[in-house]
């Protein structure tokens, strides 16, 4: 049954992509839908891009294993995103409209220079390939019983590349809108089914899982998880690029409001589901799962077949919408900012190449889904001083921007591999080093310009 549902999903998505392809007459149309999307579609594509397979696989498992701290972690992200979007999205949208910005790298280019905009996509690709691979990993874990892990990777890789290749942003946004609603409905269905299995609603049996801090959610762990995600709206290029797509300021405002509503409902549902499943375990009605990424797949096994297939399909859709959004954004940055070939054909070539790289990473399944997401967002924090600098400072140029990116990126990688954090979360180190590099090098850069003028 799952195979038939997947085939139907693939046919529907492909028809949407083919229809959208007829509108692709320029780079602006291919990458940002010609800046013509309404508020509702903009909100749903923002939500579907943000709330990926991470939620129904990663966050359910994290809630199951660590408790209510997972809800705090995800709500901290949501509050941060709404705050940042409310203030910065109108500014970014206006700049994009006035100066014809298409990629997140264009923000750096107009403020700092070409070289920093060329380096940025390389660093972002290194950070986002692991994050995007978790989408494929999540899909393949769900499909492993039916078609095998490797076959799941092959199918999802093809779909990610094919839809983005054909219709670009408009294709991605339309499929996001349809399947974003489907994702929400299936989360509701999952919670309702879990409720029918519970002989008792006495959540006190969960013990310290109902409290923060607990054995998992120590203060340093909470900061390490939440800090990178608080700034997600400004540091993750696939969502920054979505700020360019609403057709007017009213649509942009509607996008922010509707995204916030979607995010609140979806977050509460998903974390509550994880707690329900843990309570079922404590009551002896659900097996004890040690690999938290397998909690949702195991839950699907005990559902009626039709419901299991529908929820599995919603997770598949969530993963695809996030992955092809990231791939399309990376393709736009490499084609426009790195090699400066303003051609839809070149962009499509990068879509294929980047998707293959993601699949090769995913097949190794290197870490837990949530950990991959947090690691990627931590690396991306190196951009934050520069993004703030676009709107709040006249300091620095290309040299300062490059130094900031390299200092923050290098420190994130080294700290992840050496673990030499001295008890301070890696995200805090990355921010401190990035801001220090920006202020230090921009000061030297300013003095040098004064002396040579």
Short mmCIF file of C-alpha atoms in Angstrom, two decimals:
data_model
loop_
_atom_site.label_atom_id
_atom_site.label_comp_id
_atom_site.label_asym_id
_atom_site.label_seq_id
_atom_site.Cartn_x
_atom_site.Cartn_y
_atom_site.Cartn_z
CA UNK A 1 0.00 0.00 0.00
CA UNK A 2 2.85 2.39 0.83
CA UNK A 3 4.31 1.87 -2.64
CA UNK A 4 1.00 2.82 -4.26
CA UNK A 5 0.73 5.91 -2.08
CA UNK A 6 4.28 6.93 -3.02
CA UNK A 7 3.53 6.48 -6.71
CA UNK A 8 0.43 8.67 -6.39
CA UNK A 9 2.46 11.28 -4.50
CA UNK A 10 5.20 11.25 -7.13
CA UNK A 11 2.69 11.63 -9.97
CA UNK A 12 0.95 14.56 -8.27
CA UNK A 13 4.21 16.33 -7.44
CA UNK A 14 5.58 15.80 -10.93
CA UNK A 15 2.43 17.20 -12.55
CA UNK A 16 2.77 20.30 -10.35
CA UNK A 17 6.44 20.63 -11.31
CA UNK A 18 5.67 20.30 -15.02
CA UNK A 19 2.91 22.91 -14.75
CA UNK A 20 5.24 25.26 -12.85
CA UNK A 21 7.98 24.73 -15.46
CA UNK A 22 5.91 26.64 -18.01
CA UNK A 23 6.41 29.78 -15.90
CA UNK A 24 10.20 29.48 -15.78
CA UNK A 25 11.31 32.23 -18.15
CA UNK A 26 14.05 33.82 -16.05
CA UNK A 27 16.41 33.20 -13.15
CA UNK A 28 14.24 35.32 -10.88
CA UNK A 29 11.26 33.13 -11.72
CA UNK A 30 13.23 29.91 -11.29
CA UNK A 31 14.80 30.78 -7.93
CA UNK A 32 12.23 33.04 -6.20
CA UNK A 33 8.99 32.52 -8.18
CA UNK A 34 9.22 35.99 -9.72
CA UNK A 35 8.51 37.58 -6.30
CA UNK A 36 4.81 36.89 -6.89
CA UNK A 37 3.63 34.44 -4.22
CA UNK A 38 0.69 35.27 -1.98
CA UNK A 39 0.80 35.24 1.81
CA UNK A 40 -0.80 31.84 2.34
CA UNK A 41 1.45 29.97 -0.11
CA UNK A 42 4.48 31.89 1.20
CA UNK A 43 3.61 30.87 4.77
CA UNK A 44 3.10 27.22 3.87
CA UNK A 45 6.31 26.97 1.88
CA UNK A 46 8.20 28.65 4.74
CA UNK A 47 6.63 26.24 7.23
CA UNK A 48 7.11 23.11 5.13
CA UNK A 49 10.72 24.07 4.42
CA UNK A 50 11.40 24.68 8.11
CA UNK A 51 9.43 21.81 9.64
CA UNK A 52 10.97 18.87 7.92
CA UNK A 53 11.24 15.16 8.70
CA UNK A 54 13.17 16.43 11.69
CA UNK A 55 9.82 16.95 13.42
CA UNK A 56 7.93 13.67 13.04
CA UNK A 57 11.09 11.56 13.26
CA UNK A 58 13.75 13.55 15.10
CA UNK A 59 11.65 15.61 17.52
CA UNK A 60 9.25 12.78 18.36
CA UNK A 61 12.26 10.66 19.23
CA UNK A 62 13.91 13.46 21.20
CA UNK A 63 10.71 14.08 23.19
CA UNK A 64 10.40 10.34 23.84
CA UNK A 65 13.95 10.04 25.15
CA UNK A 66 14.49 13.41 26.88
CA UNK A 67 11.08 14.75 27.88
CA UNK A 68 9.46 18.19 27.88
CA UNK A 69 12.77 19.95 27.36
CA UNK A 70 12.32 19.09 23.69
CA UNK A 71 9.19 21.27 23.64
CA UNK A 72 11.10 24.15 25.22
CA UNK A 73 13.91 23.70 22.70
CA UNK A 74 11.55 23.87 19.73
CA UNK A 75 9.40 26.69 21.10
CA UNK A 76 12.57 28.71 21.74
CA UNK A 77 13.29 28.37 18.02
CA UNK A 78 9.74 29.41 17.09
CA UNK A 79 9.77 32.51 19.31
CA UNK A 80 13.18 33.52 17.97
CA UNK A 81 12.05 33.05 14.37
CA UNK A 82 8.90 35.12 14.78
CA UNK A 83 10.83 37.91 16.52
CA UNK A 84 13.53 37.99 13.85
CA UNK A 85 11.07 37.77 10.96
CA UNK A 86 8.90 40.52 12.40
CA UNK A 87 11.85 42.92 12.50
CA UNK A 88 14.20 41.82 9.71
CA UNK A 89 11.91 40.26 7.07
CA UNK A 90 10.42 43.63 5.95
CA UNK A 91 13.93 45.08 5.67
CA UNK A 92 15.28 42.12 3.70
CA UNK A 93 12.18 42.02 1.48
CA UNK A 94 12.48 45.74 0.72
CA UNK A 95 16.19 45.44 -0.09
CA UNK A 96 15.45 42.47 -2.33
CA UNK A 97 12.77 44.38 -4.20
CA UNK A 98 14.82 47.56 -4.62
CA UNK A 99 18.15 45.98 -5.55
CA UNK A 100 16.99 42.81 -7.31
CA UNK A 101 18.42 40.42 -4.72
CA UNK A 102 17.86 36.74 -5.49
CA UNK A 103 20.22 34.82 -3.21
CA UNK A 104 21.23 35.23 0.45
CA UNK A 105 24.74 35.88 -0.88
CA UNK A 106 23.42 39.01 -2.58
CA UNK A 107 22.89 40.52 0.88
CA UNK A 108 26.60 40.20 1.58
CA UNK A 109 27.58 41.30 -1.90
CA UNK A 110 25.84 44.68 -1.73
CA UNK A 111 27.28 45.41 1.71
CA UNK A 112 30.73 43.78 1.83
CA UNK A 113 31.81 42.70 -1.65
CA UNK A 114 32.00 39.92 -4.23
CA UNK A 115 34.62 37.67 -2.64
CA UNK A 116 32.74 37.10 0.60
CA UNK A 117 29.64 36.27 -1.44
CA UNK A 118 31.69 33.68 -3.34
CA UNK A 119 33.06 32.03 -0.19
CA UNK A 120 29.69 31.92 1.59
CA UNK A 121 28.06 29.22 -0.62
CA UNK A 122 31.00 26.86 -0.09
CA UNK A 123 30.77 27.14 3.69
CA UNK A 124 26.99 26.87 3.62
CA UNK A 125 27.13 23.76 1.45
CA UNK A 126 29.49 22.07 3.91
CA UNK A 127 27.07 22.93 6.73
CA UNK A 128 23.82 22.08 4.94
CA UNK A 129 24.76 18.82 3.26
CA UNK A 130 24.58 17.01 6.63
CA UNK A 131 21.32 18.80 7.50
CA UNK A 132 19.77 17.92 4.15
CA UNK A 133 21.01 14.35 4.41
CA UNK A 134 18.90 13.90 7.54
CA UNK A 135 15.81 14.37 5.35
CA UNK A 136 16.87 11.44 3.18
CA UNK A 137 17.90 9.41 6.22
CA UNK A 138 14.49 9.93 7.83
CA UNK A 139 12.67 8.90 4.67
CA UNK A 140 14.83 5.84 4.19
CA UNK A 141 14.36 4.69 7.79
CA UNK A 142 10.61 4.75 7.24
CA UNK A 143 10.85 2.91 3.94
CA UNK A 144 13.48 0.38 5.02
CA UNK A 145 10.95 -2.35 5.86
CA UNK A 146 9.16 -1.95 2.53
CA UNK A 147 11.91 -1.30 0.00
CA UNK A 148 15.21 -1.11 1.89
CA UNK A 149 17.30 1.79 3.20
CA UNK A 150 19.44 2.22 0.07
CA UNK A 151 16.45 2.10 -2.29
CA UNK A 152 14.74 4.73 -0.15
CA UNK A 153 17.77 6.98 -0.56
CA UNK A 154 17.74 6.48 -4.33
CA UNK A 155 14.03 7.30 -4.69
CA UNK A 156 14.11 10.36 -2.44
CA UNK A 157 17.24 11.67 -4.16
CA UNK A 158 15.58 11.44 -7.55
CA UNK A 159 12.42 13.23 -6.38
CA UNK A 160 14.38 16.03 -4.66
CA UNK A 161 16.39 16.77 -7.77
CA UNK A 162 13.63 16.23 -10.33
CA UNK A 163 11.01 18.58 -8.93
CA UNK A 164 13.48 21.38 -8.23
CA UNK A 165 15.07 20.79 -11.65
CA UNK A 166 11.78 21.18 -13.49
CA UNK A 167 9.83 23.97 -11.85
CA UNK A 168 12.19 25.73 -9.48
CA UNK A 169 10.79 27.74 -6.58
CA UNK A 170 7.21 27.83 -7.83
CA UNK A 171 7.14 24.04 -8.09
CA UNK A 172 8.61 23.70 -4.61
CA UNK A 173 6.25 26.30 -3.11
CA UNK A 174 3.10 24.75 -4.59
CA UNK A 175 4.00 21.25 -3.41
CA UNK A 176 4.94 22.74 -0.03
CA UNK A 177 1.53 24.36 0.27
CA UNK A 178 -0.38 21.16 -0.47
CA UNK A 179 1.73 18.83 1.63
CA UNK A 180 2.25 21.33 4.45
CA UNK A 181 -1.47 21.09 5.23
CA UNK A 182 -1.23 17.30 4.87
CA UNK A 183 1.68 17.21 7.37
CA UNK A 184 -0.39 19.06 9.96
CA UNK A 185 -3.42 16.82 9.51
CA UNK A 186 -1.31 13.68 9.88
CA UNK A 187 0.31 14.97 13.07
CA UNK A 188 -3.19 15.45 14.51
CA UNK A 189 -4.13 11.93 13.40
CA UNK A 190 -1.03 10.44 15.02
CA UNK A 191 -1.78 12.12 18.36
CA UNK A 192 -5.41 10.99 18.27
CA UNK A 193 -4.41 7.40 17.55
CA UNK A 194 -1.82 7.38 20.34
CA UNK A 195 -4.54 8.71 22.68
CA UNK A 196 -6.73 5.68 21.91
CA UNK A 197 -3.89 3.36 22.99
CA UNK A 198 -3.35 4.99 26.38
CA UNK A 199 -5.12 3.16 29.23
CA UNK A 200 -4.11 6.02 31.52
CA UNK A 201 -3.28 9.69 31.08
CA UNK A 202 -1.16 9.83 34.23
CA UNK A 203 1.92 11.54 32.80
CA UNK A 204 3.47 11.73 36.27
CA UNK A 205 4.83 8.25 35.53
CA UNK A 206 7.37 9.95 33.25
CA UNK A 207 9.24 11.25 36.29
CA UNK A 208 12.09 13.66 35.53
CA UNK A 209 11.15 13.71 31.84
CA UNK A 210 8.50 16.24 32.88
CA UNK A 211 11.11 18.65 34.22
CA UNK A 212 13.93 20.83 33.01
CA UNK A 213 16.73 20.47 33.84
CA UNK A 214 16.89 16.68 33.91
CA UNK A 215 19.48 14.03 33.12
CA UNK A 216 19.49 15.07 29.44
CA UNK A 217 18.44 18.72 29.45
CA UNK A 218 21.24 20.21 31.48
CA UNK A 219 21.62 23.96 31.07
CA UNK A 220 24.66 23.69 28.78
CA UNK A 221 22.88 21.12 26.59
CA UNK A 222 19.78 23.30 26.33
CA UNK A 223 21.88 26.29 25.25
CA UNK A 224 23.84 24.16 22.79
CA UNK A 225 20.62 22.96 21.14
CA UNK A 226 18.62 26.18 21.21
CA UNK A 227 21.13 28.94 20.47
CA UNK A 228 21.80 27.98 16.81
CA UNK A 229 18.09 27.55 16.16
CA UNK A 230 17.09 30.86 17.69
CA UNK A 231 18.83 32.61 14.78
CA UNK A 232 17.68 30.07 12.16
CA UNK A 233 15.59 32.66 10.30
CA UNK A 234 18.68 34.76 9.50
CA UNK A 235 21.39 32.14 9.11
CA UNK A 236 19.73 29.36 7.08
CA UNK A 237 19.75 30.44 3.42
CA UNK A 238 16.74 28.40 2.30
CA UNK A 239 14.44 30.39 4.61
CA UNK A 240 16.21 33.71 4.02
CA UNK A 241 15.57 33.28 0.31
CA UNK A 242 11.87 32.76 1.03
CA UNK A 243 11.66 36.30 2.37
CA UNK A 244 12.12 37.47 -1.24
CA UNK A 245 9.11 35.57 -2.65
CA UNK A 246 5.97 37.36 -1.29
CA UNK A 247 4.44 39.71 -3.84
CA UNK A 248 3.93 42.63 -1.44
CA UNK A 249 4.37 43.69 2.17
CA UNK A 250 0.85 42.59 3.10
CA UNK A 251 1.66 39.07 1.84
CA UNK A 252 4.93 39.13 3.79
CA UNK A 253 3.12 40.06 7.00
CA UNK A 254 0.54 37.34 6.41
CA UNK A 255 3.36 34.85 5.83
CA UNK A 256 4.90 35.59 9.24
CA UNK A 257 1.60 35.38 11.13
CA UNK A 258 0.40 32.17 9.49
CA UNK A 259 3.81 30.54 9.84
CA UNK A 260 3.77 31.31 13.57
CA UNK A 261 0.34 29.73 13.95
CA UNK A 262 1.35 26.65 11.96
CA UNK A 263 4.58 26.30 13.92
CA UNK A 264 2.91 26.52 17.33
CA UNK A 265 0.29 23.89 16.53
CA UNK A 266 2.72 21.52 14.84
CA UNK A 267 5.34 21.79 17.59
CA UNK A 268 2.90 21.06 20.40
CA UNK A 269 1.44 18.09 18.51
CA UNK A 270 4.78 16.51 17.70
CA UNK A 271 6.32 16.85 21.16
CA UNK A 272 3.11 15.66 22.81
CA UNK A 273 3.19 12.59 20.58
CA UNK A 274 6.69 11.77 21.78
CA UNK A 275 5.57 12.04 25.41
CA UNK A 276 2.51 9.88 24.70
CA UNK A 277 4.68 7.14 23.24
CA UNK A 278 7.04 7.28 26.21
CA UNK A 279 4.08 6.95 28.57
CA UNK A 280 2.91 3.94 26.55
CA UNK A 281 6.37 2.44 27.08
CA UNK A 282 6.22 3.06 30.82
CA UNK A 283 2.80 1.40 30.91
CA UNK A 284 4.11 -1.62 28.98
CA UNK A 285 2.05 -1.00 25.84
CA UNK A 286 4.91 0.11 23.57
CA UNK A 287 8.42 -1.31 23.30
CA UNK A 288 11.39 0.48 24.84
CA UNK A 289 13.29 2.18 22.01
CA UNK A 290 16.98 2.98 22.53
CA UNK A 291 17.63 4.51 19.09
CA UNK A 292 15.40 7.58 19.27
CA UNK A 293 15.22 7.95 15.48
CA UNK A 294 13.37 4.62 15.36
CA UNK A 295 10.53 5.65 17.70
CA UNK A 296 8.26 6.90 14.91
CA UNK A 297 8.98 3.96 12.55
CA UNK A 298 8.11 1.55 15.40
CA UNK A 299 4.92 3.51 16.14
CA UNK A 300 3.86 3.24 12.51
CA UNK A 301 4.16 -0.55 12.72
CA UNK A 302 1.37 -0.79 15.30
CA UNK A 303 -1.05 1.48 13.46
CA UNK A 304 -3.80 0.43 11.07
CA UNK A 305 -2.20 0.10 7.65
CA UNK A 306 -4.07 2.97 6.04
CA UNK A 307 -3.16 5.45 8.78
CA UNK A 308 0.42 4.24 8.90
CA UNK A 309 0.81 4.77 5.17
CA UNK A 310 -0.72 8.24 5.29
CA UNK A 311 1.56 9.39 8.13
CA UNK A 312 4.63 7.84 6.48
CA UNK A 313 3.73 9.71 3.30
CA UNK A 314 3.41 12.99 5.23
CA UNK A 315 6.92 12.48 6.64
CA UNK A 316 8.21 11.66 3.17
CA UNK A 317 6.61 14.88 1.88
CA UNK A 318 8.08 16.92 4.76
CA UNK A 319 11.55 15.64 3.99
CA UNK A 320 11.25 16.28 0.26
CA UNK A 321 9.96 19.85 0.68
CA UNK A 322 12.86 20.79 2.92
CA UNK A 323 15.52 19.04 0.86
CA UNK A 324 14.56 20.43 -2.54
CA UNK A 325 14.29 23.93 -1.05
CA UNK A 326 17.85 23.69 0.25
CA UNK A 327 19.13 22.22 -3.00
CA UNK A 328 17.50 24.99 -5.03
CA UNK A 329 18.95 27.70 -2.77
CA UNK A 330 22.44 26.22 -2.91
CA UNK A 331 22.18 25.91 -6.69
CA UNK A 332 21.21 29.58 -6.97
CA UNK A 333 24.17 30.65 -4.81
CA UNK A 334 26.74 28.56 -6.68
CA UNK A 335 25.52 29.61 -10.12
CA UNK A 336 25.00 33.33 -9.37
CA UNK A 337 27.51 34.07 -6.63
CA UNK A 338 30.39 31.66 -7.24
CA UNK A 339 30.72 31.15 -10.98
CA UNK A 340 28.49 34.12 -11.93
CA UNK A 341 26.69 32.25 -14.69
CA UNK A 342 23.19 33.69 -14.71
CA UNK A 343 21.52 30.82 -16.48
CA UNK A 344 18.66 28.56 -15.47
CA UNK A 345 20.44 25.68 -17.22
CA UNK A 346 23.53 26.12 -15.02
CA UNK A 347 21.30 26.30 -11.95
CA UNK A 348 19.64 23.03 -12.93
CA UNK A 349 23.05 21.38 -13.33
CA UNK A 350 23.95 22.44 -9.80
CA UNK A 351 20.62 21.05 -8.53
CA UNK A 352 21.62 17.59 -9.78
CA UNK A 353 25.22 17.78 -8.54
CA UNK A 354 24.30 18.99 -5.04
CA UNK A 355 21.58 16.36 -4.64
CA UNK A 356 24.03 13.59 -5.50
CA UNK A 357 26.49 14.90 -2.90
CA UNK A 358 23.73 14.88 -0.27
CA UNK A 359 22.76 11.29 -1.13
CA UNK A 360 26.36 10.11 -0.79
CA UNK A 361 26.52 11.65 2.67
CA UNK A 362 23.13 10.25 3.72
CA UNK A 363 23.90 6.66 2.83
CA UNK A 364 26.50 6.60 5.64
CA UNK A 365 23.90 7.68 8.26
CA UNK A 366 26.52 9.44 10.40
CA UNK A 367 24.52 10.66 13.45
CA UNK A 368 21.14 11.18 15.08
CA UNK A 369 18.71 13.29 13.07
CA UNK A 370 18.44 16.08 15.69
CA UNK A 371 22.21 16.19 16.21
CA UNK A 372 22.83 16.67 12.48
CA UNK A 373 20.34 19.54 12.40
CA UNK A 374 21.86 21.29 15.41
CA UNK A 375 25.40 20.85 14.08
CA UNK A 376 24.52 22.44 10.75
CA UNK A 377 22.75 25.39 12.36
CA UNK A 378 25.72 25.91 14.70
CA UNK A 379 28.14 26.15 11.77
CA UNK A 380 25.86 28.69 10.06
CA UNK A 381 26.08 31.06 13.04
CA UNK A 382 29.30 32.46 11.53
CA UNK A 383 27.11 34.59 9.23
CA UNK A 384 25.28 36.40 12.03
CA UNK A 385 27.71 39.33 12.57
CA UNK A 386 27.61 40.05 8.84
CA UNK A 387 23.82 39.93 8.60
CA UNK A 388 23.51 42.26 11.58
CA UNK A 389 26.16 44.44 9.95
CA UNK A 390 24.03 44.87 6.82
CA UNK A 391 21.38 46.68 8.87
CA UNK A 392 23.13 48.03 11.97
CA UNK A 393 26.72 48.90 11.13
CA UNK A 394 28.89 50.54 8.53
CA UNK A 395 31.99 48.69 9.73
CA UNK A 396 34.05 46.41 7.52
CA UNK A 397 34.28 45.31 3.93
CA UNK A 398 35.20 42.17 2.05
CA UNK A 399 38.26 41.38 4.18
CA UNK A 400 36.26 41.64 7.42
CA UNK A 401 33.45 39.51 6.01
CA UNK A 402 35.81 36.77 4.82
CA UNK A 403 37.70 36.74 8.13
CA UNK A 404 34.44 36.51 10.07
CA UNK A 405 33.09 33.63 7.99
CA UNK A 406 36.32 31.64 8.11
CA UNK A 407 36.92 32.24 11.83
CA UNK A 408 33.42 31.17 12.83
CA UNK A 409 33.27 28.23 10.44
CA UNK A 410 36.70 26.89 11.39
CA UNK A 411 36.03 27.20 15.11
CA UNK A 412 32.74 25.31 14.76
CA UNK A 413 34.37 22.43 12.89
CA UNK A 414 37.37 22.21 15.23
CA UNK A 415 35.25 22.32 18.37
CA UNK A 416 32.91 19.62 17.09
CA UNK A 417 35.78 17.27 16.39
CA UNK A 418 38.04 18.06 19.37
CA UNK A 419 35.24 18.58 21.96
CA UNK A 420 37.59 21.10 23.65
CA UNK A 421 34.75 23.42 24.67
CA UNK A 422 35.71 23.93 28.37
CA UNK A 423 32.07 23.41 29.33
CA UNK A 424 30.83 26.22 27.07
CA UNK A 425 28.37 25.28 24.26
CA UNK A 426 29.90 25.31 20.79
CA UNK A 427 27.32 27.80 19.54
CA UNK A 428 28.43 30.33 22.15
CA UNK A 429 32.06 29.89 21.07
CA UNK A 430 31.15 30.32 17.40
CA UNK A 431 29.26 33.55 18.07
CA UNK A 432 32.00 34.96 20.30
CA UNK A 433 34.75 34.14 17.81
CA UNK A 434 32.74 35.37 14.80
CA UNK A 435 31.85 38.71 16.40
CA UNK A 436 35.39 39.16 17.72
CA UNK A 437 36.83 38.50 14.26
CA UNK A 438 34.40 40.95 12.69
CA UNK A 439 35.16 43.81 15.07
CA UNK A 440 38.91 43.18 15.17
CA UNK A 441 39.46 42.86 11.41
CA UNK A 442 37.03 45.65 10.52
CA UNK A 443 38.94 47.98 12.86
CA UNK A 444 42.23 47.12 11.13
CA UNK A 445 40.56 47.43 7.75
CA UNK A 446 39.24 50.89 8.63
CA UNK A 447 42.65 52.09 9.84
CA UNK A 448 44.34 50.76 6.74
CA UNK A 449 41.90 52.62 4.50
CA UNK A 450 42.43 55.85 6.47
CA UNK A 451 46.21 55.52 6.23
CA UNK A 452 46.14 54.83 2.49
CA UNK A 453 43.62 57.51 1.61
#
